[in-house]
């Protein structure tokens, strides 16, 4: 490995890159340095560009500057390695910076002005998705592209925001910090690169697996660039800094991508496609960390820009990240699959564990473990009634967040499905339910010394309006409770049981008479009255809380006072996971820690547990059964737990917090050694009855549904042969099926004024009113359903005026005792050039002096809401401004599930 230093400017960088490539005869090059952030970045963040734009490529004419866009993209193998490295660093480095994979712009002009023509007229107009700007990347990328077989990647730390404050940032040490962060990513990406097979020669060097695996980092002299602020003195003679690995397999490849899915049965079914053979072992967490620590001093010599020329060494052997034992041998091409449907709070860690576990041989088959994220309540309903093709891949193993869902599934199962479920199941991991509060609020209530019970929480909720004023904090407004929908969420189900427990003093022996007693129902209903809104998972609350937190601590605390969350969710949120879990969902990527952390109270009278059962469903083949048991034993291994689950706040399968936990501590808002009593849950029949009763207890809804009927809704969904409007009509039961007689619901459609007439882009189809109210032609519920089923697309998309009108209408009809909201479904962007601007719309819907109307947006179809601004779509901005949530149904065939998730907020 060689380390060389290069000065500024694209031309010089291109020349020196080619010179050093020829001189050193390398096959792979990483270009590491600093850049200015243009949009959506913070000081210290790192950008690995998936495209590089030379922004000075164009023609200046009397009509203005006309861009002639070109771009270069890195090889997929390098980009894949960098993304794997980003995941590694999240765990190994506890990063307080974020790693982005976005385009950068490169030219020979230093940008240090937030209002310059370069920024507003050239970058924003022609290269609007560029996240950063620098002066060398285009030259480097062009040189790498013109060189045969040269693999290249750029990594840039953000040292300023190109906003006129560069010198102040530099003086504060931003360049050194950005360079160090970029160096860490570079070394981690290097460690993740795939190796040649043993004996395979690397380009130009003739190296084989018999040659030494301990090459030095050589730093040859280079034309000296201008001295940077606070840079160490530059050496004029070549230096050698050894970066030694005790074994040649310490620089290894990333996990292989999963094979493309094939139908398991029916037409088109086939055996699973072959997996790409592993090219070498992958390093353990410890070896990657050691490599990072050894190499960083050499890389950190460069403060502004560097080229690291990497000779990729051969590897040998095979292995996984987790050195856990397995009773089954490894195998190559998969001939069978074991599918696991896991709750979304742990599905991503479980996927990674399955990747590390690999394919296993049993009963003459080579079995691959595949994990799908499935909401606990959704999975229970599908399994109890009989799994359908529209539900996704049918699981062999089901792992909801709690065993309560197994009890419910057994209670609700059809006769033909009752034998599918075992009586009980072992845990994968566990986590207690806590009452989480923003830390300033909790401190006002004497956290962590104070303990209280469920009855106390109920009392607070019942006196919500005066609660904070009684505690000398009137600026915090009313006490607001966050609670998920118990029909879908484990924390919501457990909290609902706890509400009845607070009144009756019983949980496991809770019976239908307890639930049906009017006084008990009234008590539970009084608690629900303080709910902000509901949701199918806790991700909704935490996502909104983090959005508010980015504005100010005051806004975060005005959103929510307390929310029932699992302990692991609180710990993960405070560690920088905005949705409280390792998740691939947009907006849930790890970022900096929140300014307003959450802290956990553990009710002293009883704490429900999410025990994450591993439920082996009947009907597995002998090979699947053998691998299933072996995989569960693998998950219970301490090494696997420490690697895959502990970093995200889980306790192990026994419910213990392993000694020396770095996550479950007061710094992350949890008390790992808190003393508490486990609250046992009632049986399935009682839980089923509770869920049937809950819609009469929850806070009522006051909602208008707004549906896009522009011409694009007639487009056929790829691979389905049906139009978007037809799929929406088929999903209509999910749109209205959860509303009850106490809710008020209305319906509008929108396209454009020329089509709808009356000079407006929208038309009211069913006026807002009680859901079961009798109207001419039937009940409101009937009219809502009939009108959706009769929608016909035509015209353009008048989005902004429609949403502005509907928001004002909701404020006119505001109900202080209800959840006031709009559900907006659209497959396009605003096409009315005469409408109010987006900026005006966002200002109006987010007006703090007006009643808050939460907007839950649904991007419908693969062309929906395409144009992003600062990394966020227009629908995301609308949802954020209103305190709602943006949902993604770009795969139109998922519209039923998405509607279920949206309506679960009410």
Coordinates of C-alpha atoms in Angstrom, one line a residue, residues 118 542 685 826:
X118 CA -22.0 29.6 -8.7
X542 CA -39.4 8.5 17.1
X685 CA -58.9 -15.2 24.0
X826 CA -50.7 11.2 -4.8

